[in-house]
CSV table of C-alpha atoms in Angstrom, one decimal:
chain,number,residue,atom,x,y,z
A,1,MET,CA,25.2,35.7,1.9
A,2,THR,CA,26.4,34.2,5.3
A,3,ILE,CA,30.1,34.0,6.2
A,4,ASP,CA,30.7,31.7,9.1
A,5,PHE,CA,34.5,32.4,10.8
A,6,SER,CA,33.3,30.2,13.9
A,7,ASN,CA,36.2,27.5,13.0
A,8,THR,CA,39.7,29.0,13.3
A,9,GLU,CA,41.2,26.6,10.4
A,10,PHE,CA,38.7,27.6,7.7
A,11,VAL,CA,35.7,29.8,6.6
A,12,GLN,CA,32.5,28.8,5.0
A,13,PHE,CA,30.2,30.9,2.8
A,14,TYR,CA,26.6,30.1,2.2
A,15,MET,CA,23.5,31.8,0.6
A,16,HIS,CA,20.5,29.6,1.7
A,17,ASP,CA,18.0,32.3,1.9
A,18,PHE,CA,19.0,33.4,-1.7
A,19,VAL,CA,18.8,29.8,-2.9
A,20,ASN,CA,15.2,29.6,-1.2
A,21,GLY,CA,14.1,32.5,-2.8
A,22,ILE,CA,15.2,31.3,-6.2
A,23,LEU,CA,13.4,28.1,-5.8
A,24,GLU,CA,10.1,30.1,-4.7
A,25,GLU,CA,10.4,31.7,-8.0
A,26,THR,CA,10.9,28.7,-10.1
A,27,PRO,CA,7.8,27.2,-11.9
A,28,ALA,CA,6.8,23.8,-10.5
A,29,GLU,CA,7.0,22.3,-14.0
A,30,LEU,CA,11.1,22.8,-13.8
A,31,LEU,CA,11.5,20.9,-10.5
A,32,LYS,CA,10.9,17.4,-11.6
A,33,GLY,CA,13.1,14.3,-10.6
A,34,ILE,CA,16.1,14.1,-8.4
A,35,PRO,CA,19.1,14.7,-10.8
A,36,THR,CA,22.6,14.2,-9.1
A,37,THR,CA,24.4,16.7,-11.2
A,38,PRO,CA,23.5,20.3,-12.5
A,39,ALA,CA,23.8,19.2,-16.2
A,40,ALA,CA,23.4,16.2,-18.3
A,41,THR,CA,26.0,14.9,-20.8
A,42,HIS,CA,24.2,16.6,-23.8
A,43,LEU,CA,24.6,20.0,-22.1
A,44,PHE,CA,26.4,21.6,-25.3
A,45,ASP,CA,23.9,20.0,-27.7
A,46,ILE,CA,21.6,22.5,-29.5
A,47,ASP,CA,18.6,21.4,-31.5
A,48,ASP,CA,18.0,24.2,-34.2
A,49,ASN,CA,14.4,22.7,-34.9
A,50,ALA,CA,13.4,22.7,-31.0
A,51,GLU,CA,10.5,25.0,-30.4
A,52,LYS,CA,11.0,28.5,-28.9
A,53,LEU,CA,10.0,29.6,-25.4
A,54,ASP,CA,6.9,32.0,-25.3
A,55,SER,CA,7.7,35.5,-24.3
A,56,GLN,CA,6.8,34.9,-20.6
A,57,GLN,CA,8.8,31.9,-20.3
A,58,ALA,CA,11.9,33.5,-22.1
A,59,ILE,CA,11.6,36.3,-19.3
A,60,THR,CA,11.3,33.8,-16.7
A,61,PHE,CA,14.3,31.9,-18.3
A,62,HIS,CA,16.6,35.0,-18.5
A,63,HIS,CA,15.6,36.1,-14.6
A,64,LEU,CA,16.2,32.5,-13.3
A,65,VAL,CA,19.6,32.2,-15.1
A,66,ALA,CA,20.8,35.7,-14.0
A,67,LYS,CA,20.1,34.7,-10.4
A,68,LEU,CA,22.0,31.3,-10.6
A,69,LEU,CA,25.0,33.3,-12.1
A,70,TYR,CA,25.0,35.5,-9.2
A,71,LEU,CA,24.9,32.5,-6.8
A,72,CYS,CA,27.5,30.4,-8.6
A,73,LYS,CA,30.2,33.0,-8.8
A,74,ARG,CA,29.8,33.6,-4.9
A,75,ALA,CA,29.0,30.5,-3.1
A,76,ARG,CA,28.1,27.6,-5.6
A,77,PRO,CA,30.8,27.1,-8.2
A,78,ASP,CA,29.6,23.5,-8.8
A,79,LEU,CA,26.7,25.0,-10.8
A,80,GLN,CA,29.1,27.2,-12.7
A,81,LEU,CA,29.5,25.1,-15.9
A,82,ALA,CA,25.8,24.5,-16.5
A,83,VAL,CA,25.0,28.4,-15.9
A,84,ALA,CA,27.8,29.3,-18.2
A,85,PHE,CA,26.1,27.5,-21.0
A,86,LEU,CA,22.7,28.8,-20.1
A,87,THR,CA,23.9,32.3,-20.3
A,88,THR,CA,24.7,31.8,-23.7
A,89,ARG,CA,21.1,30.8,-24.5
A,90,VAL,CA,19.1,33.9,-23.0
A,91,GLN,CA,18.7,35.6,-26.2
A,92,GLY,CA,16.5,32.9,-27.8
A,93,PRO,CA,15.8,29.8,-25.4
A,94,ASP,CA,13.9,27.0,-26.7
A,95,VAL,CA,12.3,24.1,-24.9
A,96,ASP,CA,15.6,22.2,-24.6
A,97,ASP,CA,17.2,25.1,-22.8
A,98,TRP,CA,14.0,25.2,-20.4
A,99,LYS,CA,14.7,21.5,-19.6
A,100,LYS,CA,18.3,22.3,-19.0
A,101,LEU,CA,17.6,25.0,-16.5
A,102,GLY,CA,15.2,22.8,-14.9
A,103,GLN,CA,17.7,20.0,-14.2
A,104,CYS,CA,20.0,22.9,-12.9
A,105,LEU,CA,17.5,24.2,-10.6
A,106,THR,CA,16.1,20.5,-9.6
A,107,TYR,CA,19.9,19.9,-8.6
A,108,LEU,CA,20.1,23.1,-6.7
A,109,ARG,CA,16.8,22.1,-4.5
A,110,GLU,CA,18.4,18.9,-3.6
A,111,THR,CA,21.7,20.1,-2.7
A,112,LYS,CA,20.3,23.6,-1.4
A,113,ASP,CA,22.2,23.3,2.1
A,114,GLU,CA,25.8,23.0,0.4
A,115,LYS,CA,28.4,25.2,1.6
A,116,LEU,CA,31.7,26.6,0.2
A,117,THR,CA,34.5,26.0,2.6
A,118,LEU,CA,37.7,27.8,2.2
A,119,GLY,CA,41.0,27.5,4.0
A,120,ALA,CA,44.7,28.1,3.3
A,121,ASP,CA,48.0,25.9,4.1
A,122,ASP,CA,50.3,28.5,2.8
A,123,LEU,CA,49.4,31.9,1.2
A,124,GLY,CA,52.9,31.6,-0.6
A,125,VAL,CA,51.8,28.7,-2.6
A,126,ILE,CA,49.1,29.2,-5.4
A,127,LYS,CA,47.8,26.4,-7.6
A,128,TRP,CA,45.8,26.7,-10.7
A,129,TRP,CA,44.1,24.2,-12.9
A,130,ILE,CA,43.4,25.5,-16.3
A,131,ASP,CA,41.9,23.3,-19.3
A,132,ALA,CA,39.8,23.8,-22.3
A,133,SER,CA,37.4,21.4,-24.2
A,134,PHE,CA,37.9,21.6,-27.9
A,135,ALA,CA,35.1,22.8,-30.0
A,136,VAL,CA,32.1,21.8,-27.7
A,137,HIS,CA,29.6,24.5,-28.7
A,138,LYS,CA,27.3,24.7,-31.7
A,139,ASP,CA,29.4,27.3,-33.6
A,140,TYR,CA,32.6,25.0,-32.9
A,141,LYS,CA,34.0,27.3,-30.3
A,142,SER,CA,35.9,25.9,-27.3
A,143,HIS,CA,35.2,26.1,-23.5
A,144,THR,CA,37.8,27.4,-20.9
A,145,GLY,CA,37.7,26.1,-17.3
A,146,ALA,CA,40.1,27.2,-14.6
A,147,THR,CA,40.1,27.2,-11.0
A,148,MET,CA,42.5,28.1,-8.0
A,149,SER,CA,43.2,26.7,-4.5
A,150,LEU,CA,45.3,27.7,-1.5
A,151,GLY,CA,44.5,24.4,0.3
A,152,ARG,CA,41.1,23.7,0.9
A,153,GLY,CA,38.2,24.7,-1.3
A,154,HIS,CA,38.5,27.0,-4.6
A,155,PRO,CA,37.8,30.7,-3.8
A,156,ILE,CA,38.3,31.6,-7.6
A,157,SER,CA,37.1,29.7,-10.7
A,158,MET,CA,36.0,30.5,-14.2
A,159,SER,CA,33.9,28.7,-17.1
A,160,SER,CA,33.6,30.5,-20.2
A,161,LYS,CA,33.0,30.0,-24.0
A,162,GLN,CA,36.0,31.0,-25.9
A,163,LYS,CA,35.7,34.3,-28.0
A,164,ILE,CA,37.6,32.6,-31.0
A,165,ASN,CA,37.6,29.3,-33.0
A,166,THR,CA,40.7,27.0,-32.8
A,167,ARG,CA,42.0,24.4,-34.9
A,168,SER,CA,43.1,21.9,-32.3
A,169,SER,CA,42.8,20.9,-28.5
A,170,THR,CA,46.4,22.1,-28.3
A,171,GLU,CA,45.5,25.5,-29.4
A,172,ALA,CA,42.3,25.5,-27.5
A,173,LYS,CA,44.2,25.0,-24.2
A,174,LEU,CA,46.6,27.5,-25.0
A,175,VAL,CA,43.8,30.2,-25.5
A,176,GLY,CA,42.5,28.8,-22.2
A,177,VAL,CA,45.9,29.7,-20.3
A,178,ASN,CA,45.6,33.1,-21.8
A,179,ASP,CA,42.0,33.6,-20.9
A,180,ALA,CA,43.0,33.0,-17.2
A,181,MET,CA,46.3,34.7,-17.3
A,182,SER,CA,44.8,38.0,-15.8
A,183,LEU,CA,43.4,36.0,-12.8
A,184,VAL,CA,46.6,34.2,-12.4
A,185,LEU,CA,48.7,37.3,-12.2
A,186,TRP,CA,46.2,39.4,-10.2
A,187,VAL,CA,46.1,36.8,-7.3
A,188,ARG,CA,49.8,36.9,-7.0
A,189,MET,CA,50.0,40.5,-7.1
A,190,PHE,CA,47.2,40.8,-4.4
A,191,LEU,CA,49.0,38.4,-2.0
A,192,LEU,CA,52.2,40.5,-2.6
A,193,GLU,CA,50.4,43.5,-1.5
A,194,GLN,CA,49.0,42.0,1.6
A,195,GLY,CA,52.7,41.2,2.7
A,196,PHE,CA,52.8,37.6,1.9
A,197,GLU,CA,55.8,36.1,0.1
A,198,VAL,CA,54.5,34.2,-3.0
A,199,LYS,CA,57.1,31.3,-3.3
A,200,ASP,CA,55.2,29.3,-6.0
A,201,ASN,CA,52.4,30.2,-8.6
A,202,VAL,CA,51.8,27.1,-10.5
A,203,ILE,CA,49.6,26.4,-13.4
A,204,PHE,CA,48.7,22.8,-14.0
A,205,GLN,CA,48.0,21.5,-17.6
A,206,ASP,CA,47.2,18.1,-18.9
A,207,ASN,CA,48.3,18.7,-22.4
A,208,GLN,CA,51.9,18.0,-23.2
A,209,SER,CA,52.1,20.3,-26.5
A,210,THR,CA,50.3,23.1,-24.5
A,211,ILE,CA,53.1,23.0,-22.0
A,212,LEU,CA,55.8,23.3,-24.5
A,213,LEU,CA,54.1,26.4,-26.2
A,214,ALA,CA,53.3,28.0,-23.0
A,215,ARG,CA,57.0,27.6,-21.8
A,216,ASN,CA,58.7,28.4,-25.2
A,217,GLY,CA,56.2,30.7,-27.1
A,218,ARG,CA,56.9,30.8,-30.8
A,219,GLN,CA,60.0,29.0,-30.7
A,220,SER,CA,58.2,26.1,-30.4
A,221,SER,CA,55.8,26.7,-32.9
A,222,GLY,CA,55.5,24.6,-36.1
A,223,LYS,CA,53.5,24.4,-39.1
A,224,LYS,CA,50.1,23.7,-37.2
A,225,THR,CA,50.7,26.2,-34.2
A,226,ARG,CA,52.4,28.8,-36.2
A,227,HIS,CA,49.4,31.0,-37.1
A,228,ILE,CA,48.5,31.4,-33.3
A,229,GLU,CA,48.2,35.1,-32.5
A,230,ILE,CA,51.2,36.5,-30.4
A,231,ARG,CA,48.5,37.4,-27.4
A,232,TYR,CA,48.1,33.9,-26.9
A,233,TYR,CA,51.8,33.6,-25.9
A,234,PHE,CA,51.4,36.3,-23.3
A,235,ILE,CA,52.4,33.7,-20.6
A,236,THR,CA,55.7,33.2,-22.2
A,237,ASP,CA,56.3,36.4,-24.3
A,238,SER,CA,55.8,38.7,-21.4
A,239,ASP,CA,58.6,36.6,-19.3
A,240,ASN,CA,56.0,35.5,-16.8
A,241,ILE,CA,57.6,32.2,-16.6
A,242,SER,CA,61.4,33.3,-16.9
A,243,ARG,CA,60.9,35.8,-14.1
A,244,GLY,CA,59.4,33.4,-11.8
A,245,THR,CA,55.6,35.1,-12.0
A,246,CYS,CA,54.5,31.7,-12.5
A,247,SER,CA,55.3,28.3,-13.8
A,248,VAL,CA,53.5,25.3,-15.8
A,249,GLN,CA,53.6,21.8,-14.8
A,250,TYR,CA,51.9,18.7,-16.2
A,251,CYS,CA,48.8,17.2,-14.3
A,252,PRO,CA,47.3,13.9,-15.4
A,253,THR,CA,43.8,14.2,-16.9
A,254,GLU,CA,42.3,12.3,-14.2
A,255,GLN,CA,43.4,14.9,-11.7
A,256,MET,CA,42.6,18.0,-13.8
A,257,ILE,CA,40.0,19.6,-11.6
A,258,ALA,CA,39.3,22.3,-14.4
A,259,ASP,CA,37.7,19.4,-16.2
A,260,PHE,CA,34.9,20.3,-13.9
A,261,PHE,CA,34.3,23.7,-15.5
A,262,THR,CA,34.8,22.4,-19.2
A,263,LYS,CA,32.6,19.5,-19.5
A,264,PRO,CA,29.5,17.9,-17.9
A,265,LEU,CA,31.1,15.3,-15.4
A,266,GLN,CA,28.7,12.8,-14.0
A,267,GLY,CA,28.5,10.1,-11.4
A,268,SER,CA,31.5,9.4,-9.0
A,269,LEU,CA,33.8,11.8,-10.7
A,270,PHE,CA,31.5,14.8,-10.4
A,271,ARG,CA,31.2,14.2,-6.9
A,272,ARG,CA,34.9,13.8,-6.4
A,273,MET,CA,35.4,16.9,-8.2
A,274,ARG,CA,32.8,18.9,-6.6
A,275,ASP,CA,33.8,17.8,-3.1
A,276,LYS,CA,37.4,19.4,-3.6
A,277,ILE,CA,36.1,22.4,-5.3
A,278,LEU,CA,33.4,23.1,-2.4
A,279,GLY,CA,36.3,22.3,0.1
A,280,LYS,CA,34.5,19.1,1.7
A,281,HIS,CA,38.0,17.6,1.2
A,282,HIS,CA,41.3,19.2,1.9
A,283,ILE,CA,43.8,19.3,-1.2
A,284,GLY,CA,46.8,20.3,0.3
A,285,VAL,CA,48.8,23.0,-2.0
A,286,THR,CA,52.2,21.8,-0.5
A,287,ASP,CA,51.4,18.3,-1.5
A,288,SER,CA,53.4,17.1,-4.3
A,289,GLN,CA,51.4,14.2,-5.2
A,290,GLU,CA,48.4,16.1,-6.1
A,291,CYS,CA,49.6,16.6,-9.6
A,292,VAL,CA,53.3,15.3,-10.4
A,293,GLY,CA,55.8,17.3,-12.5
A,294,ALA,CA,55.9,17.8,-16.3
A,295,GLY,CA,58.4,14.9,-16.6
A,296,ALA,CA,55.6,12.6,-15.7
A,297,SER,CA,53.6,13.5,-18.6
A,298,MET,CA,56.1,11.8,-21.2
A,299,PRO,CA,55.7,8.5,-22.5
A,300,THR,CA,58.6,6.1,-22.1
A,301,THR,CA,60.8,5.3,-25.1
A,302,ASN,CA,58.3,2.4,-26.1
A,303,ASP,CA,55.5,4.2,-26.2
A,304,ASP,CA,54.1,5.5,-29.5
A,305,VAL,CA,54.4,9.2,-30.0
A,306,ASP,CA,50.6,9.5,-30.3
A,307,THR,CA,50.0,13.2,-31.0
A,308,GLU,CA,51.0,15.2,-34.1
A,309,ASP,CA,51.4,18.3,-31.8
A,310,ASP,CA,54.1,16.8,-30.0
A,311,VAL,CA,56.0,15.8,-33.2
A,312,ASP,CA,55.2,19.3,-34.7
A,313,VAL,CA,56.8,21.2,-31.8
A,314,THR,CA,59.7,18.8,-32.1
A,315,HIS,CA,60.1,19.6,-35.7
A,316,ALA,CA,60.3,23.3,-35.1
A,317,LEU,CA,63.1,22.8,-32.6
A,318,MET,CA,65.0,20.6,-34.8
A,319,VAL,CA,64.9,23.1,-37.7
A,320,GLU,CA,66.5,25.5,-35.4
A,321,GLY,CA,69.4,23.0,-34.4
A,322,LYS,CA,67.8,22.5,-30.8
A,323,GLY,CA,67.8,18.8,-31.1
A,324,PHE,CA,69.7,15.6,-31.2
A,325,PHE,CA,69.2,16.0,-35.0
A,326,ARG,CA,69.3,18.9,-37.4
A,327,VAL,CA,66.7,18.8,-40.3
A,328,ASP,CA,67.6,20.1,-43.8
A,329,GLU,CA,64.1,20.1,-45.4
A,330,GLU,CA,65.7,20.6,-48.9
A,331,LYS,CA,67.9,17.8,-49.0
A,332,GLU,CA,66.1,15.1,-46.8
A,333,SER,CA,63.1,13.2,-47.9
A,334,ALA,CA,59.5,13.4,-46.1
A,335,GLN,CA,60.3,10.0,-44.7
A,336,GLN,CA,63.6,10.8,-43.1
A,337,VAL,CA,62.3,13.8,-41.7
A,338,LYS,CA,59.5,12.4,-39.9
A,339,GLU,CA,61.7,9.4,-38.7
A,340,LYS,CA,64.2,12.0,-37.0
A,341,GLU,CA,60.9,13.8,-35.6
A,342,ILE,CA,59.6,10.8,-33.8
A,343,SER,CA,63.4,9.7,-32.9
A,344,GLN,CA,63.7,13.1,-31.2
A,345,THR,CA,60.4,13.1,-29.5
A,346,ARG,CA,60.9,9.7,-27.9
A,347,GLN,CA,64.3,10.3,-26.6
A,348,CYS,CA,63.5,13.7,-25.2
A,349,GLN,CA,60.2,12.2,-23.5
A,350,SER,CA,62.6,9.5,-22.0
A,351,TYR,CA,65.2,12.0,-20.7
A,352,SER,CA,62.5,14.6,-19.6
A,353,ASP,CA,62.8,13.9,-15.9
A,354,VAL,CA,66.7,14.2,-16.2
A,355,VAL,CA,66.4,17.3,-18.1
A,356,LYS,CA,64.0,19.0,-15.6
A,357,SER,CA,66.7,18.4,-12.9
A,358,LYS,CA,69.2,20.5,-15.4
A,359,SER,CA,71.7,17.6,-14.8
A,360,PHE,CA,71.3,16.2,-18.6
A,361,PRO,CA,74.8,17.2,-20.1
A,362,GLN,CA,73.2,17.7,-23.7
A,363,ARG,CA,71.1,20.6,-24.5
A,364,SER,CA,69.1,18.6,-27.0
A,365,CYS,CA,65.8,18.3,-24.7
A,366,GLN,CA,65.9,21.9,-23.0
A,367,HIS,CA,62.8,22.8,-24.5
A,368,PHE,CA,60.9,19.9,-23.3
């Protein structure tokens, strides 16, 4: 690995010799075409009837995937999603996996001169983007993606298959936050030990219900999320938020950089995200426009309440008497309860900006 300190504003990492070594070991049959991404849209698709590789090809597959894993964790995070999937296939690779490996390697050949550029605006401001793609694997497990920036480039990222099956995208994203929490806390503690004052350690999420569950833990659990294990409320139940160790804010899906590590993006969206992650473009951790506050995640009163998870969380709060309305499930019909849930959700959504500023006189929406 080469580390270039020649510029006083940023540092660059590259492994050109290692990349050339991988390409020299790659069978010529794998290096076909000129792909613009390391993975096609069907990356997670598996054909149970596909022909298995012979023993020599399987060894080559395993060897090359291991080298790509070493590379993507150090200087080429743009390969990480493709490699994360390929590592799940080393036990019994088939011809489809061989082709997917070929696309990743051919993309590497076409981009072998890429560098990872890192810079910091403020070592007291850490930004994380954490997301998950629901049930994308053959066994219906979801896939977690997380990445961190201090201003330019992303020095830490992860892309991994979740270890459990989840029942909804909200639950998958909450598990994703839990998967990344050790990194979130470690980076903060590392910077504190170096003598820096960490003013902000922000986790960006693009799912409203996940934000509610992350902030409030079990008190926001309803009938569809009550079964979630206690360890997945680590972010809340260990007081990480209340103590200021980290915070959770909303980020629009189109700005969710962690998507790069959960799904095979294509075209201009892939290039835009890749350039941010590799540090070609400066993000600016102190720029509030990069991802807006949680209040902007909520629809207006005229919008439909389009996720059952939001209403489910609202219902749990109302049962505890923490909303505009209380619910007595023994005395009220299901229709009456549903109408109250939707009304409560809409009102809290419309007041969300005011609630966030703590100036709203009622405590009805505090948990939003």
